[in-house]
PDB file of C-alpha atoms and ligand atoms in Angstrom:
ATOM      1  CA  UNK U1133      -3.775  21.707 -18.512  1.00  0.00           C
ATOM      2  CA  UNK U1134      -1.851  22.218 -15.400  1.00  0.00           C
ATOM      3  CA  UNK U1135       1.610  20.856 -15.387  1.00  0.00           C
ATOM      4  CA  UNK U1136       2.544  18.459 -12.870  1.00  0.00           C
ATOM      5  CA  UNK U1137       6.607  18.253 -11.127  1.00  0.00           C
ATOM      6  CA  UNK U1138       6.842  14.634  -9.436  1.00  0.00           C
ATOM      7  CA  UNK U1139      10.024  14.948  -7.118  1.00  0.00           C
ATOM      8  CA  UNK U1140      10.598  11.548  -5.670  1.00  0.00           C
ATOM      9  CA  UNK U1141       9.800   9.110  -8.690  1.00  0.00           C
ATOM     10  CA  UNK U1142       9.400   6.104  -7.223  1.00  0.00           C
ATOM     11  CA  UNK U1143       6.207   3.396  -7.088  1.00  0.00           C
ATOM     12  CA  UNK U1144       3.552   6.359  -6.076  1.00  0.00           C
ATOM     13  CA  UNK U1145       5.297   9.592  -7.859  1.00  0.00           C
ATOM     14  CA  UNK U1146       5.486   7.133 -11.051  1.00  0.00           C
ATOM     15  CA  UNK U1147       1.602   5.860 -11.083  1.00  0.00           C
ATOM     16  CA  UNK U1148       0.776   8.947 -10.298  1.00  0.00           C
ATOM     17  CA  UNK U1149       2.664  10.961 -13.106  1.00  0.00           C
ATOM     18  CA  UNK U1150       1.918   8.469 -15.406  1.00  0.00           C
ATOM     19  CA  UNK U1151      -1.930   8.117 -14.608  1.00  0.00           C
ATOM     20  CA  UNK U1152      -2.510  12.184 -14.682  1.00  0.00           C
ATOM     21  CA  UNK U1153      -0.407  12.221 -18.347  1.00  0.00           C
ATOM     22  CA  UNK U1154      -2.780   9.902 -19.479  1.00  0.00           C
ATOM     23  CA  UNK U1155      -5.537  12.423 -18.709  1.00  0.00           C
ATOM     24  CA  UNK U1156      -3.865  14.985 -20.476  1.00  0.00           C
ATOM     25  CA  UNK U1157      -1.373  16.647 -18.230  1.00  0.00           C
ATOM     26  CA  UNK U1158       1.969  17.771 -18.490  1.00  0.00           C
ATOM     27  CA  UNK U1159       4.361  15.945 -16.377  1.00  0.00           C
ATOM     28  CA  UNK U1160       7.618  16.185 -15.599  1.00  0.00           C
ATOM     29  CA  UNK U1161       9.438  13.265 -13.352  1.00  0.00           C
ATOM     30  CA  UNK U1162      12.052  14.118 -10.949  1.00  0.00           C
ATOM     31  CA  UNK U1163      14.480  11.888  -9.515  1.00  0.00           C
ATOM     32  CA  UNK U1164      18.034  11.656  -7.583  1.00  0.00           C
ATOM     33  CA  UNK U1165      18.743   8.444  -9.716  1.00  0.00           C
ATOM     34  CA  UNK U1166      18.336  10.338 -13.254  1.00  0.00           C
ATOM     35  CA  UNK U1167      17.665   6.380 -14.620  1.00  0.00           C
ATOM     36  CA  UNK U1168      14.429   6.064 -12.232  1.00  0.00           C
ATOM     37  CA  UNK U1169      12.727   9.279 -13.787  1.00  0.00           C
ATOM     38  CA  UNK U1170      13.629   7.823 -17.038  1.00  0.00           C
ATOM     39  CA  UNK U1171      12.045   4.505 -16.350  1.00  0.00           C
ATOM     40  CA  UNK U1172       8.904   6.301 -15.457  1.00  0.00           C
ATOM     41  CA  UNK U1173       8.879   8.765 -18.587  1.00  0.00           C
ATOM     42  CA  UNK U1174       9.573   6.110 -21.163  1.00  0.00           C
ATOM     43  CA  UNK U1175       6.062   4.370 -20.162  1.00  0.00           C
ATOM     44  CA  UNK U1176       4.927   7.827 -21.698  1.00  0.00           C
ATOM     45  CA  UNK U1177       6.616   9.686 -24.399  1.00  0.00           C
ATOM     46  CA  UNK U1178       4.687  13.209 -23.708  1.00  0.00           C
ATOM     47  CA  UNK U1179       6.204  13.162 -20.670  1.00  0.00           C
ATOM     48  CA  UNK U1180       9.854  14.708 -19.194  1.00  0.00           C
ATOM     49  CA  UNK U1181      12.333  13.173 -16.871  1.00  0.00           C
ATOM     50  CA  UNK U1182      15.160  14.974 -14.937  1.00  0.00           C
ATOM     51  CA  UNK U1183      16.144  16.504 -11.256  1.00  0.00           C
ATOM     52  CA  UNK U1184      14.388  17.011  -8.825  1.00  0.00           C
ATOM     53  CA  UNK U1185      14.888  20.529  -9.089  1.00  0.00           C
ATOM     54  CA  UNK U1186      13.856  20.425 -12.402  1.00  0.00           C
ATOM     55  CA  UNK U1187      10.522  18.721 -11.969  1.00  0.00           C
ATOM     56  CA  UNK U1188       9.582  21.061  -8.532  1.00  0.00           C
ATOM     57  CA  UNK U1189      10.620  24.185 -11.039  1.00  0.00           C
ATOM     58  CA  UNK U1190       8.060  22.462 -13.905  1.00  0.00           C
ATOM     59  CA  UNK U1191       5.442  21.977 -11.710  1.00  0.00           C
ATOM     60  CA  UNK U1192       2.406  24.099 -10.788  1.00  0.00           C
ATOM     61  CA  UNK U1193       1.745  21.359  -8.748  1.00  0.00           C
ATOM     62  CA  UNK U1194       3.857  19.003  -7.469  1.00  0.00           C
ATOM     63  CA  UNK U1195       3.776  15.452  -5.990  1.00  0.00           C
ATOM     64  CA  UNK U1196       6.527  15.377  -3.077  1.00  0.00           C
ATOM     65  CA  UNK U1197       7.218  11.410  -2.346  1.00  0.00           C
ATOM     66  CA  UNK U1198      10.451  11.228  -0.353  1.00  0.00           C
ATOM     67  CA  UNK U1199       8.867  10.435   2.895  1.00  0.00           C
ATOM     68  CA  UNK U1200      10.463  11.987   6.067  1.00  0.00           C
ATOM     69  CA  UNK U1201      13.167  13.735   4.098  1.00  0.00           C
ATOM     70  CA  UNK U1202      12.934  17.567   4.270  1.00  0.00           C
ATOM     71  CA  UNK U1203      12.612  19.538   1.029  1.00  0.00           C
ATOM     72  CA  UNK U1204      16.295  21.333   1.399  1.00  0.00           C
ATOM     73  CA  UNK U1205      17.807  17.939   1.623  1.00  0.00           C
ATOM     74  CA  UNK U1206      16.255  17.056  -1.845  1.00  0.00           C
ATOM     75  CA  UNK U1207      16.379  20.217  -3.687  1.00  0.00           C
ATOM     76  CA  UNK U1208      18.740  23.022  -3.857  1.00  0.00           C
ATOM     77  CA  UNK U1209      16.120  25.896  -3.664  1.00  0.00           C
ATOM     78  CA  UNK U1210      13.137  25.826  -2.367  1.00  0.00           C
ATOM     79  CA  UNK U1211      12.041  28.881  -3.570  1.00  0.00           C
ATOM     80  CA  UNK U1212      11.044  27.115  -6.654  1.00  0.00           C
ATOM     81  CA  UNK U1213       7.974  25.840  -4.660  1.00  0.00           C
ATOM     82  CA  UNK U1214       6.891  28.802  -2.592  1.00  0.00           C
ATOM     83  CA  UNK U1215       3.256  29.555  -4.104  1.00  0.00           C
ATOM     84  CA  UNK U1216       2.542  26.392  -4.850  1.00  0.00           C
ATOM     85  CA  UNK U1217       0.278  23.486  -4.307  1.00  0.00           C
ATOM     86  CA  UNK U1218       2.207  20.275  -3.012  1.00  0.00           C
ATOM     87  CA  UNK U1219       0.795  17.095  -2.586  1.00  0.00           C
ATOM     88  CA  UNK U1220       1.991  14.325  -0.237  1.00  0.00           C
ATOM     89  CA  UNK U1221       0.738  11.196   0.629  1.00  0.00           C
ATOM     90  CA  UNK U1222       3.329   9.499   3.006  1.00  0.00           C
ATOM     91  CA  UNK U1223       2.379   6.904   5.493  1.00  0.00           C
ATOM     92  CA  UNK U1224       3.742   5.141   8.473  1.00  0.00           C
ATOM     93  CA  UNK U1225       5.261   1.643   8.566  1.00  0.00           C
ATOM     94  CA  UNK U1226       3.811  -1.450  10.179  1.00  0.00           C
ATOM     95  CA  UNK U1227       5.787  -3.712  12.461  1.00  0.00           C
ATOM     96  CA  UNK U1228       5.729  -7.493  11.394  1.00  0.00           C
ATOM     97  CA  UNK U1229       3.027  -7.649  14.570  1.00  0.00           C
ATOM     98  CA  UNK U1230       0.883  -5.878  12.832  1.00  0.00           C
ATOM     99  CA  UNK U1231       1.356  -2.481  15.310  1.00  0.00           C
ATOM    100  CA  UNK U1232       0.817   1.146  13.456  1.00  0.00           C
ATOM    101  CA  UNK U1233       2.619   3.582  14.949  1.00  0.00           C
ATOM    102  CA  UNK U1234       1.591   6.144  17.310  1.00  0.00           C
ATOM    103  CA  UNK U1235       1.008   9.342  15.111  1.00  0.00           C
ATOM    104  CA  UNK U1236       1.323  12.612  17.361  1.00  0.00           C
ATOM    105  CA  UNK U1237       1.988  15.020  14.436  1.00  0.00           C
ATOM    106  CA  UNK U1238       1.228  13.914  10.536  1.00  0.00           C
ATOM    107  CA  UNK U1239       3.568  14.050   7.728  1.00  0.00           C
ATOM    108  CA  UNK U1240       1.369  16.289   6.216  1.00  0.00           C
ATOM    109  CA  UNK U1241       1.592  18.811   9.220  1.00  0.00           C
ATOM    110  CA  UNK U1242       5.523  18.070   9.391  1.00  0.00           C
ATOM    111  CA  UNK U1243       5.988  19.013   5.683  1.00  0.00           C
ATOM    112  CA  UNK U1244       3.688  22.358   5.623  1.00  0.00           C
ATOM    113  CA  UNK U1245       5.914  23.473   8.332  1.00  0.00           C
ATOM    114  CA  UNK U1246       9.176  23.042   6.194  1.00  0.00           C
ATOM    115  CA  UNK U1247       7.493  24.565   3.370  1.00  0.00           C
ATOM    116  CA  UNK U1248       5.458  27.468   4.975  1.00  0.00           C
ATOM    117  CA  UNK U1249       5.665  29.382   1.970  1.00  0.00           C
ATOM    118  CA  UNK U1250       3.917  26.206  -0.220  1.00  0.00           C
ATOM    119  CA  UNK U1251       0.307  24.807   0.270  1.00  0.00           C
ATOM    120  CA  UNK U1252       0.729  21.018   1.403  1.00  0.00           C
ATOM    121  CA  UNK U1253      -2.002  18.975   0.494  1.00  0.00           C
ATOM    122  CA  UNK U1254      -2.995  15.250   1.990  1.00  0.00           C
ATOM    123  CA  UNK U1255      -3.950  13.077  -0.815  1.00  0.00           C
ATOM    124  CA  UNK U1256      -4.233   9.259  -1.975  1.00  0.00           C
ATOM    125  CA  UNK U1257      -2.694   7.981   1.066  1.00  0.00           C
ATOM    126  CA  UNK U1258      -5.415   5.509   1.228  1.00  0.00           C
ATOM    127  CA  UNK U1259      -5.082   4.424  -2.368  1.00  0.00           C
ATOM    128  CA  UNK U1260      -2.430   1.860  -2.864  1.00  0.00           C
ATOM    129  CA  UNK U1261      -0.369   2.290  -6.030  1.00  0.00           C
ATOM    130  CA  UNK U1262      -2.712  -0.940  -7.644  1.00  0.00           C
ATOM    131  CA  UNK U1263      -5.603   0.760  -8.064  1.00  0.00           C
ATOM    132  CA  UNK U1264      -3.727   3.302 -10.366  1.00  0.00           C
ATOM    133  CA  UNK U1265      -4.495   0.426 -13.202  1.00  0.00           C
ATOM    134  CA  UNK U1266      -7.742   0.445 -13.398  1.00  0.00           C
ATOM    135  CA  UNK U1267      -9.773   2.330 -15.889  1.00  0.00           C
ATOM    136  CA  UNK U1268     -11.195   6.033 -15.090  1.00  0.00           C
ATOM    137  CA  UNK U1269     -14.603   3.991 -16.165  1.00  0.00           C
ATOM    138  CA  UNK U1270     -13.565   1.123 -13.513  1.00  0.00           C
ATOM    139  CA  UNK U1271     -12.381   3.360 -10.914  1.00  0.00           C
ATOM    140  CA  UNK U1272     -15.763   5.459 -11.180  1.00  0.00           C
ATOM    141  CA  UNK U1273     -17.611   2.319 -10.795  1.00  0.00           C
ATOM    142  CA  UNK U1274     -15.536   1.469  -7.730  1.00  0.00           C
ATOM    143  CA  UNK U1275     -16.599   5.028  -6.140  1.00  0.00           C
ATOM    144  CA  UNK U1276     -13.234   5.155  -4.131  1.00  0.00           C
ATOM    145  CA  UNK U1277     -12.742   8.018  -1.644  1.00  0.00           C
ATOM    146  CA  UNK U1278      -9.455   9.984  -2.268  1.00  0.00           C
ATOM    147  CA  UNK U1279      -9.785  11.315   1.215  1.00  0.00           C
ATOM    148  CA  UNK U1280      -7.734  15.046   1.324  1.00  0.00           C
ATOM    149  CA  UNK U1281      -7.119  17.488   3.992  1.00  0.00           C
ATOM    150  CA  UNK U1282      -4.961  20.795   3.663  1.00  0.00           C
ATOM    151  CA  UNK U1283      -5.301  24.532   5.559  1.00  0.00           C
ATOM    152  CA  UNK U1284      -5.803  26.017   1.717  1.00  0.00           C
ATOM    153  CA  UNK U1285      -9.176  25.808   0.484  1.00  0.00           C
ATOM    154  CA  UNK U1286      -8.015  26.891  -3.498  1.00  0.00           C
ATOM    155  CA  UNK U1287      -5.565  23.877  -3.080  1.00  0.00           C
ATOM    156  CA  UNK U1288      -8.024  21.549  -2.122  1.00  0.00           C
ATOM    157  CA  UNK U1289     -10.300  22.581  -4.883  1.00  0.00           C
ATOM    158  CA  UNK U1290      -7.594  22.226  -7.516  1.00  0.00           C
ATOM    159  CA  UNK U1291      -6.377  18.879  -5.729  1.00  0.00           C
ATOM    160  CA  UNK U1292     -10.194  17.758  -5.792  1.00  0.00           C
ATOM    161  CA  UNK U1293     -10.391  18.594  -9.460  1.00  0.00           C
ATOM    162  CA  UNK U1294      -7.336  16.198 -10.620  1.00  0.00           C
ATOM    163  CA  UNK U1295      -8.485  13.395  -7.985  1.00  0.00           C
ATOM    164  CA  UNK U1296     -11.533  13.669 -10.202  1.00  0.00           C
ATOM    165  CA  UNK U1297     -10.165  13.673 -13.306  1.00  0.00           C
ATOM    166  CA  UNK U1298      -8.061  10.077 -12.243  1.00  0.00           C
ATOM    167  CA  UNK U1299     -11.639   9.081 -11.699  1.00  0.00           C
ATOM    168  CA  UNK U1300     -11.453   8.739  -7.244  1.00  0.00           C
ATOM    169  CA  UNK U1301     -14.488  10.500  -5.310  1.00  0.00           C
ATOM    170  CA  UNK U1302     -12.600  13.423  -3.457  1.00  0.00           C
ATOM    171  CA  UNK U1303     -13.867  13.540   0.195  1.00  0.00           C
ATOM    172  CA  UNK U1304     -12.314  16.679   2.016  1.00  0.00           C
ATOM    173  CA  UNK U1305     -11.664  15.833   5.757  1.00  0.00           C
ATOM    174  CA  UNK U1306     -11.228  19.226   6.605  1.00  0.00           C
ATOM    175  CA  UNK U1307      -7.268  21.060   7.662  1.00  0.00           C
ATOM    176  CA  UNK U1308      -3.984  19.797   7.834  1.00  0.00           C
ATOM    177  CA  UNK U1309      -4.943  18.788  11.508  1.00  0.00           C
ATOM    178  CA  UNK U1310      -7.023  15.946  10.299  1.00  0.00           C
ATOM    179  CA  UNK U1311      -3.875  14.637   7.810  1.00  0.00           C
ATOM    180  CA  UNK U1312      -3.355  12.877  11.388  1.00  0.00           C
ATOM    181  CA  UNK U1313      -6.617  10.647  10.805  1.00  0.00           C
ATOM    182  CA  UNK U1314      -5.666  10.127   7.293  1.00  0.00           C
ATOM    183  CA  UNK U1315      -2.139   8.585   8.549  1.00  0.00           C
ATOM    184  CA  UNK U1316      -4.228   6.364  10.684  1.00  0.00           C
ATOM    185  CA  UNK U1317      -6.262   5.297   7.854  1.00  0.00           C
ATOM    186  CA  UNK U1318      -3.010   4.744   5.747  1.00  0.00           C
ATOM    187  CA  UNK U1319      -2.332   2.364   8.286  1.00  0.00           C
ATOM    188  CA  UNK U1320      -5.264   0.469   8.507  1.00  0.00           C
ATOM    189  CA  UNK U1321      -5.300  -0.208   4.681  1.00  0.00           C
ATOM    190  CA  UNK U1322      -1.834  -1.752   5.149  1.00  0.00           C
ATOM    191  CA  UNK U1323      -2.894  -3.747   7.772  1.00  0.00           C
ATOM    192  CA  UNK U1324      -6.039  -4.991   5.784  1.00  0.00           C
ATOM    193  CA  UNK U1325      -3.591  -5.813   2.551  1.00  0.00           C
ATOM    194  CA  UNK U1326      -1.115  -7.743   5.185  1.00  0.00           C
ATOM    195  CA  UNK U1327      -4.351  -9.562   6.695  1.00  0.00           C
ATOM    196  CA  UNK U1328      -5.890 -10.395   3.605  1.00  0.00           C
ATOM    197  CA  UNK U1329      -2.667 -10.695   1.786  1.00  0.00           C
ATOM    198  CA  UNK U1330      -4.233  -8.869  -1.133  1.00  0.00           C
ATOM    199  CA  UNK U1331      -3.595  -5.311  -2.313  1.00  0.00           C
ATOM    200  CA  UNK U1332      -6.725  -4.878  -4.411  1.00  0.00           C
ATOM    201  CA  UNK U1333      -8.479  -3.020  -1.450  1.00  0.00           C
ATOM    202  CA  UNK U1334     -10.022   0.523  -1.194  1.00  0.00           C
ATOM    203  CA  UNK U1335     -12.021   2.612   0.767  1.00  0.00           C
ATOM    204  CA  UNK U1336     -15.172   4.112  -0.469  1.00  0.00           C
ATOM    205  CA  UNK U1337     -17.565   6.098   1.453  1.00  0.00           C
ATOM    206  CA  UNK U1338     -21.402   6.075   0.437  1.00  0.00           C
ATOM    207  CA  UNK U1339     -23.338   9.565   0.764  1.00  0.00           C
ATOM    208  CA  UNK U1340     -26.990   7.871   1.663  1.00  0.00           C
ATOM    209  CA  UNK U1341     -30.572   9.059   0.526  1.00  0.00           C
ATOM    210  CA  UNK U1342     -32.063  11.135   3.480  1.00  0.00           C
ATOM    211  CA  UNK U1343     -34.746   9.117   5.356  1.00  0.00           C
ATOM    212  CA  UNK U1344     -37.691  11.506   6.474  1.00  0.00           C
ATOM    213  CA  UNK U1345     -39.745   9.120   8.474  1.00  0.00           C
ATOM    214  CA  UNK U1346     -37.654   7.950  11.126  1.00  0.00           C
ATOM    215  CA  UNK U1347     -38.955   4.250  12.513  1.00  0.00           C
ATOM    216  CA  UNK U1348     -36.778   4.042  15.451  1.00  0.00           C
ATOM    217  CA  UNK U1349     -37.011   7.184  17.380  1.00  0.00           C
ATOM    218  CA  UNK U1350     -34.221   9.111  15.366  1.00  0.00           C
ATOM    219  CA  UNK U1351     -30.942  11.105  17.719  1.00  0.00           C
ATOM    220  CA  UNK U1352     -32.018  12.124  20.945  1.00  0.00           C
ATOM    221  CA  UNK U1353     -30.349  14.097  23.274  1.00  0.00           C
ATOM    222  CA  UNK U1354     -27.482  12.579  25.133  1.00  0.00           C
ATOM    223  CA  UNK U1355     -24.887  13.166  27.388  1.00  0.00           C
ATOM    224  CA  UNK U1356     -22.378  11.155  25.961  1.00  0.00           C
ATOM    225  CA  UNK U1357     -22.355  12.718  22.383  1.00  0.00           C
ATOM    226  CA  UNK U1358     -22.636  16.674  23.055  1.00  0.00           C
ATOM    227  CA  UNK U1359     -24.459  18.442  20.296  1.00  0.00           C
ATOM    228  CA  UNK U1360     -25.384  17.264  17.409  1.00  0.00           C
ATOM    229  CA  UNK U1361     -24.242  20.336  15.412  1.00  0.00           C
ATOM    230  CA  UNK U1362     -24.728  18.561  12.204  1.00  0.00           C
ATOM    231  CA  UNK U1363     -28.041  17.952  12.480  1.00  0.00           C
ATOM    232  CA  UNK U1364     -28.653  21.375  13.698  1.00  0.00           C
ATOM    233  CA  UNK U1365     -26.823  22.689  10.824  1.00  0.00           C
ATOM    234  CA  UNK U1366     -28.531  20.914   8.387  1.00  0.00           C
TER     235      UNK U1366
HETATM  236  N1  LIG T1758       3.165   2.452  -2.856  1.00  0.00           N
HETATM  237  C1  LIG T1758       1.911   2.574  -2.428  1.00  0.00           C
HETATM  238  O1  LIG T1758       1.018   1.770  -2.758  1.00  0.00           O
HETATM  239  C2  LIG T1758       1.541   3.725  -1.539  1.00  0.00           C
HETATM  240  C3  LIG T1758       0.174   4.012  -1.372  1.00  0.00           C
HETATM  241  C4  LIG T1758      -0.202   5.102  -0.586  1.00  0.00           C
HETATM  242  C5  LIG T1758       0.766   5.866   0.030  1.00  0.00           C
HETATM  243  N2  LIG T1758       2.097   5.543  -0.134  1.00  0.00           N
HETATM  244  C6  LIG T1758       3.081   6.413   0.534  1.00  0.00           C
HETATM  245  O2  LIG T1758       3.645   7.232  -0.474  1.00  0.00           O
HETATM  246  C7  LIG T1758       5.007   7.520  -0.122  1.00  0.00           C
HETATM  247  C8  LIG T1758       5.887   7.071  -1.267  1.00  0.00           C
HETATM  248  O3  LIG T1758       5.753   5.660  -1.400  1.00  0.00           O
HETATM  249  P1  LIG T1758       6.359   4.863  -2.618  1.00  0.00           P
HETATM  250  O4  LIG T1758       5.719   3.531  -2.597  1.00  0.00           O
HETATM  251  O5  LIG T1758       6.304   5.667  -3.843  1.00  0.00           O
HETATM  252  O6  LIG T1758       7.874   4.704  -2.135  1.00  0.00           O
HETATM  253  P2  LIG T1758       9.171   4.531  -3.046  1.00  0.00           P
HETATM  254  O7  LIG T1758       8.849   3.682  -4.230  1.00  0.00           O
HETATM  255  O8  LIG T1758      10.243   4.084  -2.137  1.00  0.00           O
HETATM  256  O9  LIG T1758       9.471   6.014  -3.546  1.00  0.00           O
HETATM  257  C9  LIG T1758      10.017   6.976  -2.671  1.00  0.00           C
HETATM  258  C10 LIG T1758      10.689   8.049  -3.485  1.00  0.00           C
HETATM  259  O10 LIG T1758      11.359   8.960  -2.585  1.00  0.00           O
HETATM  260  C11 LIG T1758      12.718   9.075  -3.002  1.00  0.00           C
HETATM  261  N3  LIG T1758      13.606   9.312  -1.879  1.00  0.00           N
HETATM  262  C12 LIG T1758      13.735   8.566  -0.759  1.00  0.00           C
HETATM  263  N4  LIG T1758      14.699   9.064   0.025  1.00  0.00           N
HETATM  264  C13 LIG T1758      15.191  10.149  -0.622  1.00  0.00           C
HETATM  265  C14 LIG T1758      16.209  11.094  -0.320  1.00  0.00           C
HETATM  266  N5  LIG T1758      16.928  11.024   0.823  1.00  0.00           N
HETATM  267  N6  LIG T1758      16.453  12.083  -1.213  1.00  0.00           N
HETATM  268  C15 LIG T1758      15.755  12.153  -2.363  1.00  0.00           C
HETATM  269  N7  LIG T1758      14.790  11.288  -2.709  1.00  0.00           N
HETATM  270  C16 LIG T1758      14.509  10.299  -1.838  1.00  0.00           C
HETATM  271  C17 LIG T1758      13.044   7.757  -3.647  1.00  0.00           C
HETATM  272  O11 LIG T1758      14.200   7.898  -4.447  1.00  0.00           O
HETATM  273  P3  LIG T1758      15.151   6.603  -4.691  1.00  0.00           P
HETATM  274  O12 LIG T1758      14.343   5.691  -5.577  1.00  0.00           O
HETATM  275  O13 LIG T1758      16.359   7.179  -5.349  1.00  0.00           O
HETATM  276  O14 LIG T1758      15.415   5.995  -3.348  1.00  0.00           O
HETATM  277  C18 LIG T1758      11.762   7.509  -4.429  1.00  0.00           C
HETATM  278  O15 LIG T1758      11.744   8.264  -5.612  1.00  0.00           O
HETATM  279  C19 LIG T1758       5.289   6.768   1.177  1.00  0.00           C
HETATM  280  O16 LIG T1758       5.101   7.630   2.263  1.00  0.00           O
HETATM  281  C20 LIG T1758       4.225   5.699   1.199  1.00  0.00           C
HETATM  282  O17 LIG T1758       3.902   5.338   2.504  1.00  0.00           O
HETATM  283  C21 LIG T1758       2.494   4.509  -0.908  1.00  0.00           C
END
């Protein structure tokens, strides 16, 4: 099993940790406050709790949770992750209006350029730390998208893989370009758990049976849309 660094164990990097140990992985939980990695380890005694440095030198892959903060001011050598696959899932804050934020660049995009020599990965940004509780049986039932986007293609495989094994449907949106859409998304579920003033909320998306007789005509051309490359593709 692939061992797992969380640096940053707070809500996410603990449900996380905790949730992949229980499928069998090794973890290791990082922390600045040594007592918050301990908190998260004790829930699990396989796991280990230390630095931050420690967990990102554990780690073939590692869950990176300090949002905004860049790698060198958290560790003290970032060679440690050079090689290897690190997953983020930061999002962007929502005024008490209800505004998201404008997002130019992604977090995602921000944090593959402080760590060009690592493979940054988008993942469970849409899935609040909640739906960690469920079963793997539940959470299959559910059919919730884990939506991920990264440049690497062997990351997203491997990032697929464990989204899988936590029991999510992996959906790849594509590069780290599209980690903007994925922000926007992250957004929108807050908004939805402020509106409804309920956190058990997810997105799923449904992959449809094919219809081959068409009752309404079907995509014609138009001028609006371009190409329909997908189609043409199929
Ligand atoms: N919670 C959710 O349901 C959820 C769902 C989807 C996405 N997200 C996103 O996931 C990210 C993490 O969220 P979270 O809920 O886990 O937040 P959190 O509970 O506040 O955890 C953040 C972690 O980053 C660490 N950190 C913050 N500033 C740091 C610094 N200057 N140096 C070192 N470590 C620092 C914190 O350490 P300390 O505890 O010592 O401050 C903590 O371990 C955010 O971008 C959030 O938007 C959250």
């Amino acid at each position: 099993m692939k061992k797992i660094g969380i640096v940053g164990t707070g809500n996410m990097g603990r449900v996380i940790g905790l949730a992949l140990a229980n499928k069998g992985y090794e973890v290791f939980f990082g922390a600045r406050d040594l007592s918050k990695a301990k908190f998260a380890s004790e829930f699990d005694n396989q796991t280990k709790s230390g630095t931050n440095q420690q967990a990102a030198a554990f780690g073939d892959i590692i869950y990176y949770s300090p949002r905004d903060i860049h790698p060198k001011k958290v560790l003290d050598n970032l060679s440690v992750l050079d090689g290897k696959i690190v997953i983020e899932s930061g999002n962007w804050d929502i005024s008490d209006q209800l505004d998201a934020e404008e997002i130019k660049i992604s977090k995602t995009e921000i944090l593959q350029q402080q760590l060009p020599n690592s493979k940054v990965v988008k993942a469970f940004n849409t899935i609040l730390q909640e739906v960690f509780e469920y079963s793997i049986k539940d959470l299959k039932s559910y059919n919730i998208a884990c939506f991920i986007a990264s440049d690497f293609l062997d990351a997203k495989s491997e990032v697929s893989d464990l989204s899988s094994d936590l029991g999510f449907t992996t959906i790849d949106c594509g590069t780290v370009k599209q980690a903007v859409l994925l922000e926007q998304m992250g957004s929108l579920i807050r908004i939805l758990v402020r509106v409804n003033k309920n956190p058990w909320l997810s997105f799923s998306l449904t992959d449809l049976p094919e219809i081959k007789d068409l009752h309404f005509g079907g995509r014609t051309a138009s001028a609006l849309h371009g190409k329909t490359e997908y189609l043409e593709n199929r």
